[in-house]
Coordinates of C-alpha atoms and ligand atoms in Angstrom, one line a residue:
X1 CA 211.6 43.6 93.5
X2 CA 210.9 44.5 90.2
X3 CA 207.1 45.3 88.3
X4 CA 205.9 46.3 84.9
X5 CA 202.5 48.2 84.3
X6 CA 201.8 47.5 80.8
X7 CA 200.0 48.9 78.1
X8 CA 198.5 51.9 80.2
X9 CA 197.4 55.3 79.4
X10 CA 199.7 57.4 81.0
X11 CA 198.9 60.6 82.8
X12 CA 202.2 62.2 83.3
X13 CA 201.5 65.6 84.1
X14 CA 200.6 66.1 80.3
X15 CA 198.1 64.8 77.6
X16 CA 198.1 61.3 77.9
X17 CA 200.1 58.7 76.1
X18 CA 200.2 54.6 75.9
X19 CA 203.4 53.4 77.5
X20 CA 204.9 50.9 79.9
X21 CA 206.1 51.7 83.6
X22 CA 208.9 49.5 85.2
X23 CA 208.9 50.2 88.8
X24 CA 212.1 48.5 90.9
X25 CA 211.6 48.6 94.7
X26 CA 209.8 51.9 95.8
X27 CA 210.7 53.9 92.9
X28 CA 209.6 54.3 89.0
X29 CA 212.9 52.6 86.9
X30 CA 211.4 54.4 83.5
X31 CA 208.6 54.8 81.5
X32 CA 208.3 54.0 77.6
X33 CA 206.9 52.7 74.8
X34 CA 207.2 48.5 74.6
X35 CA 210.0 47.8 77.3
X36 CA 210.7 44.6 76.7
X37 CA 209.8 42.0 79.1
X38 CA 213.0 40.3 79.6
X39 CA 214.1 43.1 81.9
X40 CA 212.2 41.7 84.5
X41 CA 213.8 39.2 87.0
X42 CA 210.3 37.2 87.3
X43 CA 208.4 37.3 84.4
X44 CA 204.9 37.1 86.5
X45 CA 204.9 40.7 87.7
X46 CA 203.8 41.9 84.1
X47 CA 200.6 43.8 85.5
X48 CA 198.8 44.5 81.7
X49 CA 196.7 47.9 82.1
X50 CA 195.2 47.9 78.3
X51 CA 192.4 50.2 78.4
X52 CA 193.0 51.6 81.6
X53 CA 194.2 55.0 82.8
X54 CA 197.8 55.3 84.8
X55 CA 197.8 58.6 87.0
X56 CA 200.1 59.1 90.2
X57 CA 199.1 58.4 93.8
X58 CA 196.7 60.9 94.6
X59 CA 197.5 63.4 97.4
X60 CA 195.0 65.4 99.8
X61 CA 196.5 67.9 101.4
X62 CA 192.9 68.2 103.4
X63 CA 192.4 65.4 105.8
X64 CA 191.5 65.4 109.9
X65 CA 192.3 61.7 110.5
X66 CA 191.6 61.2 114.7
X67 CA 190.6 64.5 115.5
X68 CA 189.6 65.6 118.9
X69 CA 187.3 68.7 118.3
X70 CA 186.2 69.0 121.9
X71 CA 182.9 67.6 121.9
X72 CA 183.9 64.7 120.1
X73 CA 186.8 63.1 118.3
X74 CA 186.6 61.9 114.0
X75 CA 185.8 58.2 114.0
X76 CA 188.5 57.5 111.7
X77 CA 191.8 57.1 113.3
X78 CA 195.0 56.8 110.5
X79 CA 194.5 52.7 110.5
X80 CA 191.0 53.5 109.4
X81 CA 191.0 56.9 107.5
X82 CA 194.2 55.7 105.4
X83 CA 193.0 52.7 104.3
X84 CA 189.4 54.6 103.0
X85 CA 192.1 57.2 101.4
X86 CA 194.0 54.4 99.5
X87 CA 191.0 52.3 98.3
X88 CA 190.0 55.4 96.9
X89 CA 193.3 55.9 95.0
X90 CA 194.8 58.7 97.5
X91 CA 198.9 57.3 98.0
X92 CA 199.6 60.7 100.8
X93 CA 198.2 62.4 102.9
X94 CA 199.2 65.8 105.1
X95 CA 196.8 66.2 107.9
X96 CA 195.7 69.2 109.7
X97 CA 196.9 68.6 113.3
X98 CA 194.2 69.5 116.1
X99 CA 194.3 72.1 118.2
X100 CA 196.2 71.2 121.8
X101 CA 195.7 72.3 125.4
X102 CA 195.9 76.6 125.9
X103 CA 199.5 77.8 125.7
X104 CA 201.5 74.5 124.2
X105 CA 204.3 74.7 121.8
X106 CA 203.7 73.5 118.2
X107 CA 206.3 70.6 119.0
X108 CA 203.8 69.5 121.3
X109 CA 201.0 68.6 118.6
X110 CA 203.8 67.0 116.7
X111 CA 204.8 64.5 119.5
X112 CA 201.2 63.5 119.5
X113 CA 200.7 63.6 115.8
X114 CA 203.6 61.4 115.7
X115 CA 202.0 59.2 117.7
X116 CA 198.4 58.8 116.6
X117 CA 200.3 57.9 113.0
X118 CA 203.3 55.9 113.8
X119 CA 202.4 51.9 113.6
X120 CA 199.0 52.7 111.7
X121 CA 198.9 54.9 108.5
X122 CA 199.3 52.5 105.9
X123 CA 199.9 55.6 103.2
X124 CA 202.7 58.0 103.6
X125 CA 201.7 60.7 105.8
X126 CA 202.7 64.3 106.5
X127 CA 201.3 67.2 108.9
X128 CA 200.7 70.9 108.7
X129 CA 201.2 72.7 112.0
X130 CA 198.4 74.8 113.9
X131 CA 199.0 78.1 115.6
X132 CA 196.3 78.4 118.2
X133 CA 198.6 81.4 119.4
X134 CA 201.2 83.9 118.7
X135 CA 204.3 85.1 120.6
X136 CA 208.1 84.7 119.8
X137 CA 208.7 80.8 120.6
X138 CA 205.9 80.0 118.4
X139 CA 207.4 82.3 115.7
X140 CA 210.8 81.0 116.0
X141 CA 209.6 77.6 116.0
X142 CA 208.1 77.8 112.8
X143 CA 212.0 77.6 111.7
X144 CA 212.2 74.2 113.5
X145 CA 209.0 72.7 112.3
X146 CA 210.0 73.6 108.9
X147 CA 213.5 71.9 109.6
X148 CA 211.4 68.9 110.9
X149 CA 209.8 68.8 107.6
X150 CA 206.6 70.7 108.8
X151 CA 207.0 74.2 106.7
X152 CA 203.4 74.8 106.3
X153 CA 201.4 76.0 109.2
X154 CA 197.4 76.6 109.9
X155 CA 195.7 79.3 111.2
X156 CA 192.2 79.3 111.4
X157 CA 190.1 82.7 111.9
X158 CA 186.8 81.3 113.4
X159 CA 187.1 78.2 116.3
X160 CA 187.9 78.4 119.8
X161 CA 191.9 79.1 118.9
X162 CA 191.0 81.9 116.1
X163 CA 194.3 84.4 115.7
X164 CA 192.9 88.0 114.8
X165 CA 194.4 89.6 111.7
X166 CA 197.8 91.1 114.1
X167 CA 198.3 87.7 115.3
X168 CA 198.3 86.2 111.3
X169 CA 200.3 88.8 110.0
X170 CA 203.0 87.8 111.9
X171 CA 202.6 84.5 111.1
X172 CA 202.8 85.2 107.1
X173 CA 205.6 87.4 107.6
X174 CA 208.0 84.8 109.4
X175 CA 206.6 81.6 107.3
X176 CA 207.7 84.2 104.2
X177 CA 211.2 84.7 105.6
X178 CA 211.6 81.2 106.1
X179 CA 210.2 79.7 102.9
X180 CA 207.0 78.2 104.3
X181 CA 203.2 78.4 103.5
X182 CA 200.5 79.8 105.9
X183 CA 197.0 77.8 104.8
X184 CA 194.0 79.7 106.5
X185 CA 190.5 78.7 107.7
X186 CA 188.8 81.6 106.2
X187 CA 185.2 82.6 108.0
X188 CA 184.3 86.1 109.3
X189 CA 183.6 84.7 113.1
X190 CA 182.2 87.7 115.0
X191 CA 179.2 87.7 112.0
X192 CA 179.0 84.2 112.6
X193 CA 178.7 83.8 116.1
X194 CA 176.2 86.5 116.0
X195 CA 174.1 85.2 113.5
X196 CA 174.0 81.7 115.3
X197 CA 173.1 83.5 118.5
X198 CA 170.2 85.2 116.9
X199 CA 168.6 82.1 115.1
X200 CA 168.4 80.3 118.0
X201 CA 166.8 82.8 120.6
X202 CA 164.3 82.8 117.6
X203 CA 164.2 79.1 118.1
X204 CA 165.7 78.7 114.6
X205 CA 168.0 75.4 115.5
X206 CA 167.5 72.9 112.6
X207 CA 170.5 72.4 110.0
X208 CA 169.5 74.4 107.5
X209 CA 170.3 77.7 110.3
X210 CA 173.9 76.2 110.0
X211 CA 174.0 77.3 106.0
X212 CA 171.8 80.2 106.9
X213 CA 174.5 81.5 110.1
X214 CA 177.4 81.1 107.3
X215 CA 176.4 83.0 104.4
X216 CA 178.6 83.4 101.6
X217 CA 179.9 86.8 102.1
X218 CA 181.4 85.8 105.7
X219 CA 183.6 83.5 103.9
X220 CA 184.2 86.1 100.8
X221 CA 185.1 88.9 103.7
X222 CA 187.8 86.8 105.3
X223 CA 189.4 85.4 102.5
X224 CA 189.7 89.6 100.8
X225 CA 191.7 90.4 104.6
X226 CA 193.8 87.1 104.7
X227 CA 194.9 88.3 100.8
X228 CA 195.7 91.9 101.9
X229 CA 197.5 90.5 105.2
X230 CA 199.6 88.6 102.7
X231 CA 199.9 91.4 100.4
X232 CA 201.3 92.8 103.3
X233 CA 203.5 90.8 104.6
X234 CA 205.1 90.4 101.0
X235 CA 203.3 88.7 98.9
X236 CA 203.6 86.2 101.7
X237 CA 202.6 82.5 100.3
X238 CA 199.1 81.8 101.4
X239 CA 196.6 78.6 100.8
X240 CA 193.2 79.2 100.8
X241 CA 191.9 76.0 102.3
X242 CA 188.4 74.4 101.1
X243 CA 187.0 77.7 99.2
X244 CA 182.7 77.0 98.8
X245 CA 181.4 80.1 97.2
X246 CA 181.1 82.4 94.3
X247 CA 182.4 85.7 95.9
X248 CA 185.3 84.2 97.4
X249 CA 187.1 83.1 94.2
X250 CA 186.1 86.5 92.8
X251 CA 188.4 88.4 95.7
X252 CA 191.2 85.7 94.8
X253 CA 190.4 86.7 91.0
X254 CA 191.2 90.5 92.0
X255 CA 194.1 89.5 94.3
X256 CA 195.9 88.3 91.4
X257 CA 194.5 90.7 88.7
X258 CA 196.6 93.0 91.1
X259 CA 199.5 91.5 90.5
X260 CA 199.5 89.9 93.4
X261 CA 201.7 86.4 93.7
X262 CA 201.7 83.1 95.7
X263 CA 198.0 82.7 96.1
X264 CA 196.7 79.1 96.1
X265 CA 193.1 78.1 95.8
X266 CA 191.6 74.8 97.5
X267 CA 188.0 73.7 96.9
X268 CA 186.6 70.4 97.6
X269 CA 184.2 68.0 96.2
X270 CA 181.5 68.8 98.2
X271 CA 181.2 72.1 97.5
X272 CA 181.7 71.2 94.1
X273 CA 178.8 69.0 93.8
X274 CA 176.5 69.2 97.2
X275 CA 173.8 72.0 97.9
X276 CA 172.5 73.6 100.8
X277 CA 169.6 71.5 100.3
X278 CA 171.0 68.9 101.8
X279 CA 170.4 70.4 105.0
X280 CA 166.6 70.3 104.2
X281 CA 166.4 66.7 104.4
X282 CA 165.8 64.6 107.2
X283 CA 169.5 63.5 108.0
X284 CA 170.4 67.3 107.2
X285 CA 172.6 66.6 110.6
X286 CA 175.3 64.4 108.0
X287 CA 176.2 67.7 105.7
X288 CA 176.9 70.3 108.8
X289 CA 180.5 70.8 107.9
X290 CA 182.1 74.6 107.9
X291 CA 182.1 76.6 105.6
X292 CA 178.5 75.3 105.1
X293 CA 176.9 73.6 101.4
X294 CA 176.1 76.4 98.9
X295 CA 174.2 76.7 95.6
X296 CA 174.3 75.1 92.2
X297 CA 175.5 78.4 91.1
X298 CA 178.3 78.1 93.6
X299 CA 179.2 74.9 92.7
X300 CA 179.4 75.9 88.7
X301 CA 181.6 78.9 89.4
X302 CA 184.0 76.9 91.4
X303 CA 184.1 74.1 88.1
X304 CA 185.0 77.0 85.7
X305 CA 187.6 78.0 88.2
X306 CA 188.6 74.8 88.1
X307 CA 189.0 74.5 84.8
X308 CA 190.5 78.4 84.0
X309 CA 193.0 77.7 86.7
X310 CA 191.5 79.8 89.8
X311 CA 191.5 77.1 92.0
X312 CA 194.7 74.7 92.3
X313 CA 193.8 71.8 94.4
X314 CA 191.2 69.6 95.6
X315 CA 191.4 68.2 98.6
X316 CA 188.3 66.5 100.9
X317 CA 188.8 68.1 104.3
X318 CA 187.9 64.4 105.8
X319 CA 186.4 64.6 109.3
X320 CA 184.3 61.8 109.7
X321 CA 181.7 61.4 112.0
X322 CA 178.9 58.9 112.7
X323 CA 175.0 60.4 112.0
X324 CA 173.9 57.4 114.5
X325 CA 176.4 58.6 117.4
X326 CA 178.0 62.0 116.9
X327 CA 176.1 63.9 114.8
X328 CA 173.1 63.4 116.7
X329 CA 174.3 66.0 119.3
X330 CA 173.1 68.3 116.8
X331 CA 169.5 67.3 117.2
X332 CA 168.1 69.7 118.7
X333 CA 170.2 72.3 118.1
X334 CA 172.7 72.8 114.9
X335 CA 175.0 74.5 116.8
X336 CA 175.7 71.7 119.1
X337 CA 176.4 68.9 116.2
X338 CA 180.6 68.8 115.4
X339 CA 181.2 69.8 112.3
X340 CA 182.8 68.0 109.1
X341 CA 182.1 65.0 107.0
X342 CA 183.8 62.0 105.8
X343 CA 185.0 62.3 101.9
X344 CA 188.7 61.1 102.0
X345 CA 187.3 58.0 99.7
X346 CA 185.1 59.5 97.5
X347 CA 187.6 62.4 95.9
X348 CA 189.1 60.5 92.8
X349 CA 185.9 59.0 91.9
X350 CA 184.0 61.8 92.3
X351 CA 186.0 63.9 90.1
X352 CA 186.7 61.5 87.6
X353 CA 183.1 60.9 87.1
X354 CA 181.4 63.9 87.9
X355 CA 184.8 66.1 86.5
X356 CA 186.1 63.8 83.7
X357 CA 183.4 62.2 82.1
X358 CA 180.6 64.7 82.3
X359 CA 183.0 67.3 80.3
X360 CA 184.0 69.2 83.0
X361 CA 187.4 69.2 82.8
X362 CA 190.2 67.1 81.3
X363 CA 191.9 64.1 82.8
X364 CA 195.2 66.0 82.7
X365 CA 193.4 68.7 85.1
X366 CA 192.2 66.1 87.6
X367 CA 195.8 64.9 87.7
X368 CA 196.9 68.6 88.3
X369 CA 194.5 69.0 90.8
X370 CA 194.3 65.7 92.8
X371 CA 198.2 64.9 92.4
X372 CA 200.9 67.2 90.8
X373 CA 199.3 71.0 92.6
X374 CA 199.5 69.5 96.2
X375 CA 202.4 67.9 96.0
X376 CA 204.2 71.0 94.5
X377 CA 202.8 73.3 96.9
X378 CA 203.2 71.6 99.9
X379 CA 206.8 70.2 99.6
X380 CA 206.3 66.6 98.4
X381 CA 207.1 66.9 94.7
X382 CA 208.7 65.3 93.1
X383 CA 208.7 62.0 94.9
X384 CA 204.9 62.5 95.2
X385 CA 202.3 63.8 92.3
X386 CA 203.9 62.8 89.2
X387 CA 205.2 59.8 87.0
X388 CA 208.7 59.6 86.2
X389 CA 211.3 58.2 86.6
X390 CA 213.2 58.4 90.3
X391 CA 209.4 59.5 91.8
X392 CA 207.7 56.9 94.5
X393 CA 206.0 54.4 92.4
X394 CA 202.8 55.2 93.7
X395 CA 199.8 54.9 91.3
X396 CA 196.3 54.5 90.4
X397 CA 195.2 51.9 87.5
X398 CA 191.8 52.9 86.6
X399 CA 189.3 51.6 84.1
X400 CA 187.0 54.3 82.9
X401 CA 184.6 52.0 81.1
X402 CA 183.0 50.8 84.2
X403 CA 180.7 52.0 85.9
X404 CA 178.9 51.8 89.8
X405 CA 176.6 53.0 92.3
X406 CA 178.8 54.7 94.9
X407 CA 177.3 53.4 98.9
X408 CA 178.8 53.8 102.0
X409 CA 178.3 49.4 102.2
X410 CA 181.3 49.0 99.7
X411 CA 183.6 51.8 101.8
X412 CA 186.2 51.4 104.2
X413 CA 186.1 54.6 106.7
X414 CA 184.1 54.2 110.2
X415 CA 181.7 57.0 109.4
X416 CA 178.5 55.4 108.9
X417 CA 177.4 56.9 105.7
X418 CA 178.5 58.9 102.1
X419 CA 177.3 62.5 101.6
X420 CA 177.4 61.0 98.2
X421 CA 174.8 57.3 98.8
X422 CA 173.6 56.6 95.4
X423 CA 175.2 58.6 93.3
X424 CA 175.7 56.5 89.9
X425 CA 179.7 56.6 89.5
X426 CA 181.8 56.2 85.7
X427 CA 185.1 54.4 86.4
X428 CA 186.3 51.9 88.6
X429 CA 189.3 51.5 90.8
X430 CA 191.3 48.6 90.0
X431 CA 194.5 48.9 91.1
X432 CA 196.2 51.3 93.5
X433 CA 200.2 50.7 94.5
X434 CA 202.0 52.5 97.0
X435 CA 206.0 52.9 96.7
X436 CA 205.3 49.8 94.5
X437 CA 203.7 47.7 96.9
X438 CA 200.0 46.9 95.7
X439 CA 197.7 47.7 98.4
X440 CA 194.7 47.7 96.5
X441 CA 193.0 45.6 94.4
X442 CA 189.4 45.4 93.0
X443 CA 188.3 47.7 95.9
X444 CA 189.8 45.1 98.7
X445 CA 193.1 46.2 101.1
X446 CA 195.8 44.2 100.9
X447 CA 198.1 45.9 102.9
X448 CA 199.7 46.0 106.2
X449 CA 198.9 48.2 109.1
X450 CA 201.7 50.9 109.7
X451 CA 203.2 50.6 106.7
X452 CA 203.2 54.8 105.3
X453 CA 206.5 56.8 106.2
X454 CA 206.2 59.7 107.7
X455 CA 206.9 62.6 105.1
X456 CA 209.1 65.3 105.7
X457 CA 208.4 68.0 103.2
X458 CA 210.6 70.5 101.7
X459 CA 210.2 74.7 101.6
X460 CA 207.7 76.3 99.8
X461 CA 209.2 76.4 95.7
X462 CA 208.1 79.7 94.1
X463 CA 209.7 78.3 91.0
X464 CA 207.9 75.2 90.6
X465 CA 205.0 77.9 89.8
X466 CA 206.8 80.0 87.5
X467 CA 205.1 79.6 84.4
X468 CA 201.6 78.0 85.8
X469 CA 198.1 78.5 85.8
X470 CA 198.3 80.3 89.1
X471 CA 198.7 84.0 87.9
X472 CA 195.9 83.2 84.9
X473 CA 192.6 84.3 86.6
Ligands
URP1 O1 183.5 71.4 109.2 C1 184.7 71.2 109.0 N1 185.3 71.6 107.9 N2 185.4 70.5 110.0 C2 186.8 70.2 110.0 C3 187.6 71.3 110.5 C4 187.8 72.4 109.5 O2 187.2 73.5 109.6 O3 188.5 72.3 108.5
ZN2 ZN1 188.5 74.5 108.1
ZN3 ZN1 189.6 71.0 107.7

């Protein structure tokens, strides 16, 4: 099957340029300036893009599709949470698999990973493993995830699994030996924990004691130790996943002022354009996610480290649940609501608009950030993040003329609301394609349940790196 996108703006992973893609089958045949028509076997699958923006699939490295967290389990399954990903112009997705039962191998969340997925995702879909604990099997099967195409792993230092800083050093060191990329969850917990404790034997248990039991500097202090532990293990590859505040980005700044290498920065829209004020409203219950909403002054620094290059990705960190149902556990108390919020929809619009057209940064950034970074990082590129030829034919037509309101009624997760309800949006989805199969168009699915592949991604690529904005700031 053959298709030409005509007339577009390209975003290629430089400036952009008008040209004409001819995708054959899954893949992008070539790119150029007035291909002539008569290529094409049928001469009705001439899509005309004038005026409109062509960027790759996007990719979000930062999604928790069906995740059981104990107390409850995200209301998007990978039917559900794929299909909000792709209206929203997001083509992949590697997902954060959930902690298992005490003492299980990391094969273990794989089989059910595989499972939850298989028959549903309608995107192409990877995973990052979880180490909920540390001895030799689960070090020596980081070498067989990676072989199974799962080389990036997760450790997170607050939760019910949190490794202490022996336990993650280990970790780096082996994922460094074997090419692979250790992403981190970084929160001081011990502060934490206390903190929570203390606000609520002073009967301090509304949301805004979730912000106030998180402060900045807990997040700051973890992220400066994971840095040295990777310092120490090598320079060992490290991913900083959704980064909210000022003082962390400084200790990253430092890290690298040091000389030191493989660093990677991920923020998130939220933090990029939500305050902690949020949590003085009355549904404050819809924005407990950890780390917690900030300041404007927070969300500013992290734009300018967008923009300098301090920050590689955004991804959403998608964990979706409903404020009528499960975020009501946190009535009474904050501490007893499950934490996260659903965003895997919102991303490319929200950065196009708020990112793009307000000035913030360039298109060719939000392409570096949204597409071309995670996809190099993590093991996907190029088939994924970028248009050329031989790459998935997985794309994004947008017209940035238009404009909307964004609401949670034209949305396609099972979350029952948008952190974002209101917000008056520049640009417009019109198109999204996935391995050249349109699955979206004008905001509708037209798709087919289970059709995604499962990714397996390659090693961590030092090289792909070598002359990038990652060593800037
Ligand atoms: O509050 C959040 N972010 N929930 C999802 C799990 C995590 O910490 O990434
Ligand atoms: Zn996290
Ligand atoms: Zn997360």
């Amino acid at each position: 099957m053959q298709k030409m996108i005509k007339n577009g703006y390209i975003y290629a992973g430089t400036e952009g340029y008008q040209a004409d893609i001819l995708i054959e089958d899954e893949k992008i045949k070539c790119i150029g300036k007035n291909i002539p028509t008569e290529v094409l076997k049928e001469k009705e699958n001439v899509i005309d893009a004038d005026g409109c923006y062509i960027l790759p699939g996007a990719v979000d490295v930062h999604t928790h599709m069906d995740l059981d967290v104990g107390i409850a389990r995200a209301v998007d399954d990978f039917y559900e949470g794929t299909v909000a990903a792709v209206c929203g112009g997001t083509t992949s997705i590697v997902d954060h698999m959930a902690f298992g039962p005490a003492g299980v191998p990391l094969h273990y969340q794989f089989e059910v990973y595989k499972k939850l997925a298989e028959g549903k995702a309608v995107i192409d879909y990877g995973f990052h493993g979880t180490a909920q604990h540390v001895n030799d099997r689960i070090l020596s099967e980081l070498e067989t995830m990676a072989a199974d195409g799962i080389p990036s792993v997760k450790i997170y230092l607050t939760y019910g699994f949190k490794l202490n800083d022996a336990e993650s050093l280990q970790i780096l060191k082996k994922m460094k030996e074997i090419n692979g990329i250790t992403a981190f969850h970084c929160e001081n917990h011990d502060v934490i924990e206390f903190l929570k404790q203390k606000y609520k034997s002073e009967g301090k248990t509304a949301p805004v004691y979730h912000a106030k039991s998180r402060p900045n500097l807990t997040e700051a202090e973890a992220v400066s130790r994971v840095l040295k532990l990777a310092q120490m293990a090598g320079d060992a590859p490290v991913y900083i996943v959704h980064l909210s505040c000022k003082e962390s980005l400084e200790a990253v700044r430092e890290a690298r002022k040091k000389g030191q290498k493989n660093i990677f920065v991920e923020t998130c829209p939220q933090y990029l354009l939500l305050t902690e004020e949020c949590y003085e409203r009355e549904d404050g219950l819809k924005y407990i996610m950890s780390p917690p909403l900030r300041t404007r002054e927070d969300c500013e620094a992290l734009w300018e480290g967008l923009m300098d290059g301090s920050i590689q990705v955004v991804a959403t960190d998608h964990c979706p649940f409903r404020y009528g149902k499960e975020k009501q556990m946190g009535k009474e108390d904050f501490t007893a609501c499950p934490n996260g919020a659903p965003g895997v929809e919102e991303r490319l619009m929200l950065l196009y608009s708020e990112g793009v057209e307000k000035g913030r940064i360039p298109m060719s950034r939000l392409v570096e950030v949204l597409c071309t970074n995670p996809a190099k990082i993590y093991g996907l590129y190029p088939q994924k993040g970028i248009l050329q030829p031989g790459a998935d034919a997985d794309l994004v037509i947008l017209d940035p003329k238009a404009q909307g309101i964004l609401t949670h009624e034209k949305m396609h997760g099972a979350a029952d609301y948008t952190a974002y309800e209101g917000m008056k949006i520049h640009g417009r989805i019109r198109q999204v394609f996935s391995r050249g199969q349109e699955l979206v168009r004008e905001n509708q699915f037209m798709g087919k349940k289970g059709s995604g592949h499962f990714l397996p991604r390659k090693p961590y690529c030092a090289s792909l790196f070598a002359h990038a904005l990652l060593d800037k700031k």
